[in-house]
Amino acid sequence: MIKQQESILKHDDISLSTSDKEVCWGSIVLYEFPSILGDNPSVSSGAPLTIGWKHSKTEQIGIDYYEYLRRSNPRRTRRQLIQDAGARGSFLLSQGYTLNDILKSSEEIDKIKESRRANMKGRFENFKGVFMMNAHVKSNKKPSEPRILAAKSG
């Protein structure tokens, strides 16, 4: 027979008055994930990076030390996080990927981008209202046609 656990809130010896409440912070566990060859076609050119599924390192630090690190090393901006194709390629080579792996990934990304461009041809009129909805609301000017730019390296 399984005995149900009783709630700690039902015991008389536990006081929950406002004067007894306090918050305690312990430690933070940081997980480090490896950067690996990705498959996201949103890169401007070259092979994309992504993070791996399994963490490569775990570190436990106190909350005060974490806050100190955050104040002394502020977060990077979006622009600082962007790497050009050459930097990503060099990094991947240093991680053990072959030039063939990197080129194959870049070609697959280019195929996906080309497929998306082909699927959008002639369909802009269907979505024109969505793209232009806010453009003419903010000003009395007639909305201009947005330009869809595509480039292929190589």
Short mmCIF file of N, CA, C and O in Angstrom, two decimals, residues 20-153:
data_model
loop_
_atom_site.label_atom_id
_atom_site.label_comp_id
_atom_site.label_asym_id
_atom_site.label_seq_id
_atom_site.Cartn_x
_atom_site.Cartn_y
_atom_site.Cartn_z
N ASP A 20 9.19 35.54 8.56
CA ASP A 20 10.07 34.38 8.40
C ASP A 20 10.48 34.13 6.94
O ASP A 20 11.33 33.29 6.69
N LYS A 21 9.88 34.83 6.02
CA LYS A 21 10.18 34.58 4.61
C LYS A 21 11.47 35.26 4.20
O LYS A 21 11.71 36.41 4.53
N GLU A 22 12.31 34.53 3.52
CA GLU A 22 13.51 35.12 2.96
C GLU A 22 13.90 34.34 1.72
O GLU A 22 13.53 33.18 1.55
N VAL A 23 14.61 34.99 0.86
CA VAL A 23 15.06 34.38 -0.38
C VAL A 23 16.55 34.15 -0.29
O VAL A 23 17.30 35.03 0.12
N CYS A 24 16.98 32.97 -0.66
CA CYS A 24 18.40 32.64 -0.66
C CYS A 24 18.80 32.20 -2.07
O CYS A 24 18.10 31.39 -2.68
N TRP A 25 19.88 32.75 -2.56
CA TRP A 25 20.39 32.36 -3.86
C TRP A 25 21.60 31.47 -3.64
O TRP A 25 22.45 31.75 -2.82
N GLY A 26 21.66 30.43 -4.39
CA GLY A 26 22.76 29.48 -4.26
C GLY A 26 23.78 29.71 -5.35
O GLY A 26 24.40 30.76 -5.44
N SER A 27 23.92 28.74 -6.18
CA SER A 27 24.92 28.81 -7.24
C SER A 27 24.24 28.65 -8.59
O SER A 27 23.08 28.26 -8.69
N ILE A 28 24.99 28.95 -9.61
CA ILE A 28 24.52 28.85 -10.99
C ILE A 28 25.34 27.77 -11.68
O ILE A 28 26.55 27.70 -11.51
N VAL A 29 24.66 26.95 -12.47
CA VAL A 29 25.36 25.94 -13.25
C VAL A 29 25.41 26.44 -14.70
O VAL A 29 24.37 26.73 -15.30
N LEU A 30 26.61 26.57 -15.22
CA LEU A 30 26.81 27.00 -16.60
C LEU A 30 27.14 25.78 -17.45
O LEU A 30 27.99 24.98 -17.08
N TYR A 31 26.46 25.66 -18.57
CA TYR A 31 26.71 24.57 -19.51
C TYR A 31 27.34 25.18 -20.76
O TYR A 31 26.81 26.14 -21.30
N GLU A 32 28.43 24.61 -21.22
CA GLU A 32 29.08 25.09 -22.43
C GLU A 32 28.82 24.08 -23.54
O GLU A 32 29.06 22.88 -23.38
N PHE A 33 28.31 24.58 -24.66
CA PHE A 33 27.99 23.73 -25.80
C PHE A 33 28.96 24.02 -26.93
O PHE A 33 29.33 25.18 -27.16
N PRO A 34 29.36 23.00 -27.68
CA PRO A 34 30.30 23.23 -28.78
C PRO A 34 29.62 23.89 -29.98
O PRO A 34 28.42 23.72 -30.19
N SER A 35 30.38 24.66 -30.73
CA SER A 35 29.90 25.20 -32.01
C SER A 35 30.23 24.16 -33.07
O SER A 35 31.36 23.67 -33.14
N ILE A 36 29.23 23.82 -33.88
CA ILE A 36 29.41 22.80 -34.91
C ILE A 36 28.89 23.31 -36.25
O ILE A 36 28.24 24.35 -36.32
N LEU A 37 29.17 22.57 -37.31
CA LEU A 37 28.69 22.89 -38.65
C LEU A 37 27.17 22.82 -38.65
O LEU A 37 26.59 21.82 -38.24
N GLY A 38 26.52 23.90 -39.07
CA GLY A 38 25.07 23.97 -39.01
C GLY A 38 24.40 23.78 -40.36
O GLY A 38 25.04 23.46 -41.36
N ASP A 39 23.08 24.02 -40.37
CA ASP A 39 22.30 23.87 -41.60
C ASP A 39 21.29 25.00 -41.80
O ASP A 39 20.39 24.89 -42.60
N ASN A 40 21.43 26.10 -41.08
CA ASN A 40 20.50 27.22 -41.18
C ASN A 40 20.87 28.09 -42.37
O ASN A 40 21.96 28.65 -42.41
N PRO A 41 19.96 28.25 -43.33
CA PRO A 41 20.29 29.02 -44.55
C PRO A 41 20.24 30.53 -44.39
O PRO A 41 20.31 31.25 -45.37
N SER A 42 20.16 31.04 -43.18
CA SER A 42 20.07 32.49 -43.00
C SER A 42 21.42 33.19 -43.08
O SER A 42 21.47 34.42 -42.99
N VAL A 43 22.52 32.47 -43.25
CA VAL A 43 23.82 33.12 -43.38
C VAL A 43 23.91 33.82 -44.73
O VAL A 43 23.28 33.41 -45.70
N SER A 44 24.68 34.91 -44.78
CA SER A 44 24.81 35.64 -46.05
C SER A 44 25.63 34.84 -47.06
O SER A 44 25.35 34.86 -48.25
N SER A 45 26.64 34.14 -46.59
CA SER A 45 27.44 33.29 -47.46
C SER A 45 28.23 32.31 -46.60
O SER A 45 28.42 32.54 -45.40
N GLY A 46 28.69 31.25 -47.22
CA GLY A 46 29.51 30.29 -46.49
C GLY A 46 28.70 29.31 -45.67
O GLY A 46 27.48 29.25 -45.76
N ALA A 47 29.41 28.54 -44.88
CA ALA A 47 28.79 27.52 -44.04
C ALA A 47 28.32 28.12 -42.71
O ALA A 47 29.03 28.92 -42.11
N PRO A 48 27.14 27.73 -42.24
CA PRO A 48 26.64 28.26 -40.97
C PRO A 48 27.17 27.47 -39.77
O PRO A 48 27.60 26.32 -39.90
N LEU A 49 27.13 28.11 -38.61
CA LEU A 49 27.46 27.47 -37.34
C LEU A 49 26.19 27.27 -36.54
O LEU A 49 25.22 28.03 -36.68
N THR A 50 26.19 26.28 -35.69
CA THR A 50 25.11 26.07 -34.74
C THR A 50 25.73 25.49 -33.48
O THR A 50 26.91 25.20 -33.45
N ILE A 51 24.92 25.31 -32.44
CA ILE A 51 25.46 24.70 -31.22
C ILE A 51 25.09 23.22 -31.21
O ILE A 51 24.04 22.82 -31.71
N GLY A 52 25.98 22.42 -30.62
CA GLY A 52 25.73 20.98 -30.52
C GLY A 52 24.69 20.67 -29.47
O GLY A 52 24.34 21.51 -28.64
N TRP A 53 24.19 19.45 -29.48
CA TRP A 53 23.15 19.03 -28.55
C TRP A 53 23.71 18.67 -27.18
O TRP A 53 23.03 18.81 -26.17
N LYS A 54 24.93 18.15 -27.13
CA LYS A 54 25.50 17.72 -25.86
C LYS A 54 26.49 18.76 -25.35
O LYS A 54 27.36 19.20 -26.10
N HIS A 55 26.35 19.11 -24.09
CA HIS A 55 27.28 20.10 -23.54
C HIS A 55 28.65 19.48 -23.37
O HIS A 55 28.79 18.28 -23.12
N SER A 56 29.67 20.32 -23.55
CA SER A 56 31.04 19.84 -23.47
C SER A 56 31.69 20.16 -22.14
O SER A 56 32.70 19.58 -21.78
N LYS A 57 31.10 21.08 -21.39
CA LYS A 57 31.70 21.50 -20.13
C LYS A 57 30.59 21.99 -19.20
O LYS A 57 29.62 22.61 -19.65
N THR A 58 30.74 21.73 -17.92
CA THR A 58 29.81 22.22 -16.91
C THR A 58 30.62 22.89 -15.82
O THR A 58 31.67 22.39 -15.42
N GLU A 59 30.13 24.04 -15.38
CA GLU A 59 30.82 24.77 -14.32
C GLU A 59 29.78 25.32 -13.36
O GLU A 59 28.76 25.87 -13.78
N GLN A 60 30.03 25.18 -12.08
CA GLN A 60 29.14 25.71 -11.06
C GLN A 60 29.84 26.87 -10.37
O GLN A 60 30.97 26.73 -9.89
N ILE A 61 29.17 28.03 -10.36
CA ILE A 61 29.76 29.22 -9.74
C ILE A 61 28.72 29.88 -8.84
O ILE A 61 27.52 29.70 -9.02
N GLY A 62 29.19 30.65 -7.89
CA GLY A 62 28.30 31.38 -6.99
C GLY A 62 27.63 32.54 -7.69
O GLY A 62 28.16 33.10 -8.65
N ILE A 63 26.47 32.92 -7.22
CA ILE A 63 25.70 34.00 -7.84
C ILE A 63 26.45 35.32 -7.78
O ILE A 63 26.42 36.11 -8.74
N ASP A 64 27.17 35.59 -6.72
CA ASP A 64 27.91 36.85 -6.61
C ASP A 64 29.03 36.93 -7.65
O ASP A 64 29.23 37.97 -8.27
N TYR A 65 29.73 35.82 -7.85
CA TYR A 65 30.80 35.79 -8.85
C TYR A 65 30.21 35.94 -10.26
O TYR A 65 30.74 36.66 -11.10
N TYR A 66 29.06 35.30 -10.49
CA TYR A 66 28.38 35.43 -11.79
C TYR A 66 28.01 36.88 -12.05
O TYR A 66 28.23 37.40 -13.15
N GLU A 67 27.43 37.54 -11.07
CA GLU A 67 27.05 38.95 -11.24
C GLU A 67 28.27 39.83 -11.47
O GLU A 67 28.23 40.77 -12.25
N TYR A 68 29.36 39.53 -10.79
CA TYR A 68 30.61 40.27 -11.01
C TYR A 68 31.07 40.10 -12.46
O TYR A 68 31.44 41.08 -13.12
N LEU A 69 31.04 38.87 -12.96
CA LEU A 69 31.44 38.62 -14.35
C LEU A 69 30.53 39.35 -15.34
O LEU A 69 30.99 39.88 -16.34
N ARG A 70 29.24 39.37 -15.06
CA ARG A 70 28.28 40.05 -15.95
C ARG A 70 28.54 41.55 -16.01
O ARG A 70 28.42 42.17 -17.05
N ARG A 71 28.89 42.14 -14.85
CA ARG A 71 29.14 43.59 -14.84
C ARG A 71 30.46 43.92 -15.55
O ARG A 71 30.57 44.93 -16.22
N SER A 72 31.46 43.07 -15.37
CA SER A 72 32.77 43.37 -15.96
C SER A 72 32.87 42.96 -17.43
O SER A 72 33.74 43.45 -18.14
N ASN A 73 32.01 42.07 -17.89
CA ASN A 73 31.99 41.64 -19.29
C ASN A 73 30.57 41.72 -19.82
O ASN A 73 29.85 40.72 -19.82
N PRO A 74 30.13 42.89 -20.26
CA PRO A 74 28.74 43.02 -20.71
C PRO A 74 28.46 42.15 -21.94
O PRO A 74 29.37 41.75 -22.65
N ARG A 75 27.19 41.86 -22.16
CA ARG A 75 26.79 41.05 -23.30
C ARG A 75 27.22 41.71 -24.61
O ARG A 75 27.22 42.92 -24.73
N ARG A 76 27.54 40.86 -25.56
CA ARG A 76 27.88 41.36 -26.89
C ARG A 76 26.62 41.75 -27.65
O ARG A 76 25.54 41.18 -27.41
N THR A 77 26.74 42.71 -28.54
CA THR A 77 25.62 43.12 -29.37
C THR A 77 25.42 42.11 -30.49
O THR A 77 26.29 41.28 -30.77
N ARG A 78 24.29 42.21 -31.17
CA ARG A 78 24.03 41.33 -32.32
C ARG A 78 25.14 41.44 -33.35
O ARG A 78 25.59 40.46 -33.91
N ARG A 79 25.53 42.66 -33.63
CA ARG A 79 26.56 42.89 -34.63
C ARG A 79 27.88 42.22 -34.24
O ARG A 79 28.59 41.70 -35.09
N GLN A 80 28.20 42.22 -32.96
CA GLN A 80 29.43 41.58 -32.49
C GLN A 80 29.37 40.06 -32.57
O GLN A 80 30.40 39.40 -32.61
N LEU A 81 28.17 39.50 -32.60
CA LEU A 81 28.01 38.06 -32.69
C LEU A 81 28.12 37.53 -34.12
O LEU A 81 28.31 36.34 -34.32
N ILE A 82 28.00 38.40 -35.11
CA ILE A 82 28.04 37.97 -36.50
C ILE A 82 29.48 37.73 -36.93
O ILE A 82 30.36 38.55 -36.69
N GLN A 83 29.69 36.58 -37.56
CA GLN A 83 31.01 36.24 -38.10
C GLN A 83 30.90 36.14 -39.62
O GLN A 83 29.91 35.61 -40.13
N ASP A 84 31.92 36.61 -40.33
CA ASP A 84 31.88 36.48 -41.78
C ASP A 84 32.20 35.03 -42.17
O ASP A 84 32.62 34.21 -41.35
N ALA A 85 31.98 34.72 -43.45
CA ALA A 85 32.15 33.35 -43.94
C ALA A 85 33.57 32.84 -43.72
O ALA A 85 33.76 31.67 -43.36
N GLY A 86 34.56 33.70 -43.90
CA GLY A 86 35.95 33.29 -43.72
C GLY A 86 36.25 32.90 -42.28
O GLY A 86 36.92 31.89 -42.02
N ALA A 87 35.74 33.69 -41.34
CA ALA A 87 35.97 33.39 -39.92
C ALA A 87 35.28 32.08 -39.53
O ALA A 87 35.85 31.27 -38.80
N ARG A 88 34.05 31.88 -40.02
CA ARG A 88 33.34 30.62 -39.72
C ARG A 88 34.08 29.43 -40.33
O ARG A 88 34.24 28.39 -39.70
N GLY A 89 34.54 29.58 -41.57
CA GLY A 89 35.28 28.50 -42.23
C GLY A 89 36.56 28.16 -41.50
O GLY A 89 36.87 26.99 -41.29
N SER A 90 37.31 29.18 -41.11
CA SER A 90 38.56 28.95 -40.36
C SER A 90 38.29 28.26 -39.03
O SER A 90 39.01 27.34 -38.64
N PHE A 91 37.25 28.70 -38.35
CA PHE A 91 36.89 28.07 -37.08
C PHE A 91 36.54 26.60 -37.28
O PHE A 91 36.99 25.73 -36.52
N LEU A 92 35.72 26.31 -38.29
CA LEU A 92 35.32 24.92 -38.54
C LEU A 92 36.51 24.05 -38.89
O LEU A 92 36.61 22.91 -38.45
N LEU A 93 37.44 24.59 -39.67
CA LEU A 93 38.67 23.84 -39.99
C LEU A 93 39.46 23.55 -38.72
O LEU A 93 39.99 22.45 -38.54
N SER A 94 39.53 24.52 -37.81
CA SER A 94 40.27 24.33 -36.56
C SER A 94 39.58 23.30 -35.64
O SER A 94 40.22 22.75 -34.76
N GLN A 95 38.29 23.08 -35.87
CA GLN A 95 37.54 22.12 -35.06
C GLN A 95 37.55 20.71 -35.66
O GLN A 95 36.90 19.81 -35.14
N GLY A 96 38.26 20.54 -36.78
CA GLY A 96 38.40 19.21 -37.36
C GLY A 96 37.54 18.92 -38.57
O GLY A 96 37.58 17.82 -39.11
N TYR A 97 36.73 19.88 -39.01
CA TYR A 97 35.94 19.68 -40.22
C TYR A 97 36.86 19.78 -41.43
O TYR A 97 37.82 20.55 -41.42
N THR A 98 36.54 19.06 -42.48
CA THR A 98 37.35 19.12 -43.69
C THR A 98 36.83 20.23 -44.59
O THR A 98 35.67 20.66 -44.46
N LEU A 99 37.66 20.66 -45.50
CA LEU A 99 37.24 21.67 -46.47
C LEU A 99 36.06 21.15 -47.29
O LEU A 99 35.13 21.90 -47.61
N ASN A 100 36.07 19.85 -47.58
CA ASN A 100 34.97 19.24 -48.32
C ASN A 100 33.65 19.33 -47.54
O ASN A 100 32.60 19.63 -48.11
N ASP A 101 33.69 19.10 -46.21
CA ASP A 101 32.49 19.23 -45.37
C ASP A 101 31.93 20.65 -45.45
O ASP A 101 30.72 20.84 -45.57
N ILE A 102 32.81 21.62 -45.35
CA ILE A 102 32.40 23.03 -45.33
C ILE A 102 31.83 23.43 -46.68
O ILE A 102 30.78 24.08 -46.76
N LEU A 103 32.49 23.03 -47.77
CA LEU A 103 32.00 23.37 -49.11
C LEU A 103 30.67 22.68 -49.40
O LEU A 103 29.77 23.29 -50.00
N LYS A 104 30.53 21.44 -48.99
CA LYS A 104 29.28 20.71 -49.20
C LYS A 104 28.12 21.39 -48.47
O LYS A 104 27.04 21.58 -49.02
N SER A 105 28.37 21.82 -47.23
CA SER A 105 27.35 22.52 -46.46
C SER A 105 26.98 23.85 -47.13
O SER A 105 25.80 24.19 -47.24
N SER A 106 27.98 24.58 -47.61
CA SER A 106 27.73 25.86 -48.29
C SER A 106 26.89 25.65 -49.55
O SER A 106 25.98 26.43 -49.84
N GLU A 107 27.18 24.59 -50.30
CA GLU A 107 26.40 24.30 -51.51
C GLU A 107 24.95 23.94 -51.17
O GLU A 107 24.03 24.37 -51.86
N GLU A 108 24.75 23.17 -50.11
CA GLU A 108 23.39 22.82 -49.68
C GLU A 108 22.62 24.07 -49.27
O GLU A 108 21.44 24.21 -49.59
N ILE A 109 23.28 24.97 -48.57
CA ILE A 109 22.65 26.23 -48.16
C ILE A 109 22.26 27.05 -49.38
O ILE A 109 21.16 27.60 -49.45
N ASP A 110 23.16 27.12 -50.38
CA ASP A 110 22.87 27.86 -51.60
C ASP A 110 21.66 27.26 -52.33
O ASP A 110 20.84 27.99 -52.88
N LYS A 111 21.55 25.94 -52.34
CA LYS A 111 20.40 25.27 -52.99
C LYS A 111 19.10 25.63 -52.28
O LYS A 111 18.09 25.89 -52.91
N ILE A 112 19.13 25.64 -50.95
CA ILE A 112 17.93 26.00 -50.18
C ILE A 112 17.53 27.44 -50.46
O ILE A 112 16.35 27.75 -50.68
N LYS A 113 18.50 28.34 -50.50
CA LYS A 113 18.21 29.76 -50.77
C LYS A 113 17.62 29.92 -52.17
O LYS A 113 16.66 30.66 -52.37
N GLU A 114 18.21 29.24 -53.15
CA GLU A 114 17.72 29.33 -54.53
C GLU A 114 16.29 28.79 -54.62
O GLU A 114 15.45 29.37 -55.29
N SER A 115 16.01 27.71 -53.92
CA SER A 115 14.67 27.14 -53.90
C SER A 115 13.67 28.12 -53.30
O SER A 115 12.56 28.30 -53.81
N ARG A 116 14.06 28.79 -52.25
CA ARG A 116 13.17 29.78 -51.61
C ARG A 116 12.92 30.96 -52.54
O ARG A 116 11.80 31.46 -52.62
N ARG A 117 13.98 31.42 -53.22
CA ARG A 117 13.79 32.53 -54.18
C ARG A 117 12.86 32.12 -55.30
O ARG A 117 11.98 32.88 -55.71
N ALA A 118 13.03 30.89 -55.82
CA ALA A 118 12.18 30.40 -56.90
C ALA A 118 10.73 30.30 -56.44
O ALA A 118 9.81 30.62 -57.21
N ASN A 119 10.51 29.88 -55.21
CA ASN A 119 9.15 29.77 -54.69
C ASN A 119 8.48 31.12 -54.51
O ASN A 119 7.26 31.22 -54.54
N MET A 120 9.26 32.17 -54.30
CA MET A 120 8.70 33.51 -54.11
C MET A 120 8.43 34.24 -55.42
O MET A 120 7.68 35.21 -55.44
N LYS A 121 9.03 33.80 -56.52
CA LYS A 121 8.82 34.48 -57.80
C LYS A 121 7.34 34.48 -58.16
O LYS A 121 6.68 33.45 -58.14
N GLY A 122 6.83 35.64 -58.49
CA GLY A 122 5.45 35.77 -58.90
C GLY A 122 4.45 35.75 -57.76
O GLY A 122 3.27 35.91 -57.96
N ARG A 123 4.91 35.55 -56.56
CA ARG A 123 3.99 35.47 -55.42
C ARG A 123 4.01 36.73 -54.57
O ARG A 123 3.29 36.82 -53.59
N PHE A 124 4.83 37.69 -54.94
CA PHE A 124 4.92 38.90 -54.14
C PHE A 124 3.56 39.61 -54.07
O PHE A 124 3.19 40.14 -53.03
N GLU A 125 2.81 39.59 -55.15
CA GLU A 125 1.51 40.26 -55.17
C GLU A 125 0.58 39.71 -54.09
O GLU A 125 -0.20 40.44 -53.51
N ASN A 126 0.68 38.41 -53.81
CA ASN A 126 -0.18 37.79 -52.79
C ASN A 126 0.14 38.32 -51.39
O ASN A 126 -0.74 38.38 -50.53
N PHE A 127 1.39 38.69 -51.16
CA PHE A 127 1.81 39.13 -49.83
C PHE A 127 2.08 40.63 -49.75
O PHE A 127 2.50 41.12 -48.73
N LYS A 128 1.82 41.34 -50.82
CA LYS A 128 2.13 42.77 -50.88
C LYS A 128 1.47 43.54 -49.74
O LYS A 128 2.08 44.40 -49.12
N GLY A 129 0.23 43.21 -49.45
CA GLY A 129 -0.50 43.89 -48.38
C GLY A 129 0.17 43.72 -47.03
O GLY A 129 0.23 44.65 -46.23
N VAL A 130 0.71 42.55 -46.76
CA VAL A 130 1.38 42.30 -45.49
C VAL A 130 2.66 43.12 -45.40
O VAL A 130 2.94 43.74 -44.38
N PHE A 131 3.44 43.14 -46.49
CA PHE A 131 4.70 43.88 -46.50
C PHE A 131 4.48 45.38 -46.40
O PHE A 131 5.25 46.10 -45.79
N MET A 132 3.42 45.87 -47.00
CA MET A 132 3.23 47.30 -47.12
C MET A 132 2.27 47.86 -46.07
O MET A 132 2.02 49.05 -46.04
N MET A 133 1.74 47.04 -45.20
CA MET A 133 0.71 47.45 -44.26
C MET A 133 1.11 48.68 -43.44
O MET A 133 0.37 49.64 -43.36
N ASN A 134 2.29 48.66 -42.85
CA ASN A 134 2.71 49.75 -41.99
C ASN A 134 3.41 50.87 -42.74
O ASN A 134 3.54 51.96 -42.23
N ALA A 135 3.86 50.63 -43.95
CA ALA A 135 4.64 51.62 -44.68
C ALA A 135 3.83 52.88 -44.98
O ALA A 135 4.31 53.99 -44.79
N HIS A 136 2.60 52.73 -45.45
CA HIS A 136 1.82 53.92 -45.80
C HIS A 136 0.98 54.44 -44.64
O HIS A 136 0.46 55.53 -44.69
N VAL A 137 0.85 53.70 -43.57
CA VAL A 137 0.12 54.16 -42.40
C VAL A 137 0.91 55.27 -41.70
O VAL A 137 0.34 56.25 -41.25
N LYS A 138 2.23 55.14 -41.64
CA LYS A 138 3.06 56.10 -40.94
C LYS A 138 3.24 57.40 -41.73
O LYS A 138 3.57 58.41 -41.16
N SER A 139 3.07 57.35 -43.03
CA SER A 139 3.20 58.56 -43.83
C SER A 139 2.10 58.59 -44.87
O SER A 139 1.48 57.57 -45.17
N ASN A 140 1.86 59.74 -45.43
CA ASN A 140 0.82 59.87 -46.44
C ASN A 140 1.35 59.57 -47.84
O ASN A 140 0.62 59.69 -48.81
N LYS A 141 2.61 59.18 -47.93
CA LYS A 141 3.21 58.87 -49.22
C LYS A 141 2.67 57.55 -49.76
O LYS A 141 2.31 56.66 -49.00
N LYS A 142 2.64 57.46 -51.07
CA LYS A 142 2.27 56.21 -51.70
C LYS A 142 3.38 55.18 -51.42
O LYS A 142 4.55 55.49 -51.58
N PRO A 143 3.01 53.97 -50.98
CA PRO A 143 4.05 52.98 -50.68
C PRO A 143 4.84 52.60 -51.93
O PRO A 143 4.28 52.47 -53.02
N SER A 144 6.12 52.47 -51.77
CA SER A 144 6.97 52.07 -52.89
C SER A 144 7.13 50.56 -52.88
O SER A 144 6.97 49.90 -51.86
N GLU A 145 7.48 50.01 -54.04
CA GLU A 145 7.71 48.58 -54.15
C GLU A 145 8.96 48.21 -53.37
O GLU A 145 10.01 48.81 -53.58
N PRO A 146 8.89 47.24 -52.47
CA PRO A 146 10.12 46.81 -51.79
C PRO A 146 11.00 46.04 -52.77
O PRO A 146 10.50 45.40 -53.69
N ARG A 147 12.30 46.14 -52.57
CA ARG A 147 13.23 45.43 -53.42
C ARG A 147 13.62 44.13 -52.74
O ARG A 147 13.91 44.12 -51.56
N ILE A 148 13.57 43.06 -53.49
CA ILE A 148 14.04 41.80 -52.97
C ILE A 148 15.40 41.55 -53.61
O ILE A 148 15.52 41.41 -54.82
N LEU A 149 16.42 41.57 -52.78
CA LEU A 149 17.78 41.41 -53.26
C LEU A 149 18.27 39.99 -53.00
O LEU A 149 18.02 39.44 -51.94
N ALA A 150 18.94 39.44 -53.97
CA ALA A 150 19.53 38.11 -53.80
C ALA A 150 20.89 38.13 -54.44
O ALA A 150 21.10 38.73 -55.49
N ALA A 151 21.82 37.48 -53.80
CA ALA A 151 23.17 37.41 -54.34
C ALA A 151 23.67 35.98 -54.20
O ALA A 151 23.33 35.28 -53.26
N LYS A 152 24.46 35.58 -55.15
CA LYS A 152 25.05 34.26 -55.10
C LYS A 152 26.55 34.42 -55.21
O LYS A 152 27.04 35.05 -56.13
N SER A 153 27.25 33.88 -54.24
CA SER A 153 28.70 34.00 -54.29
C SER A 153 29.27 32.88 -55.15
O SER A 153 28.69 31.83 -55.30
#
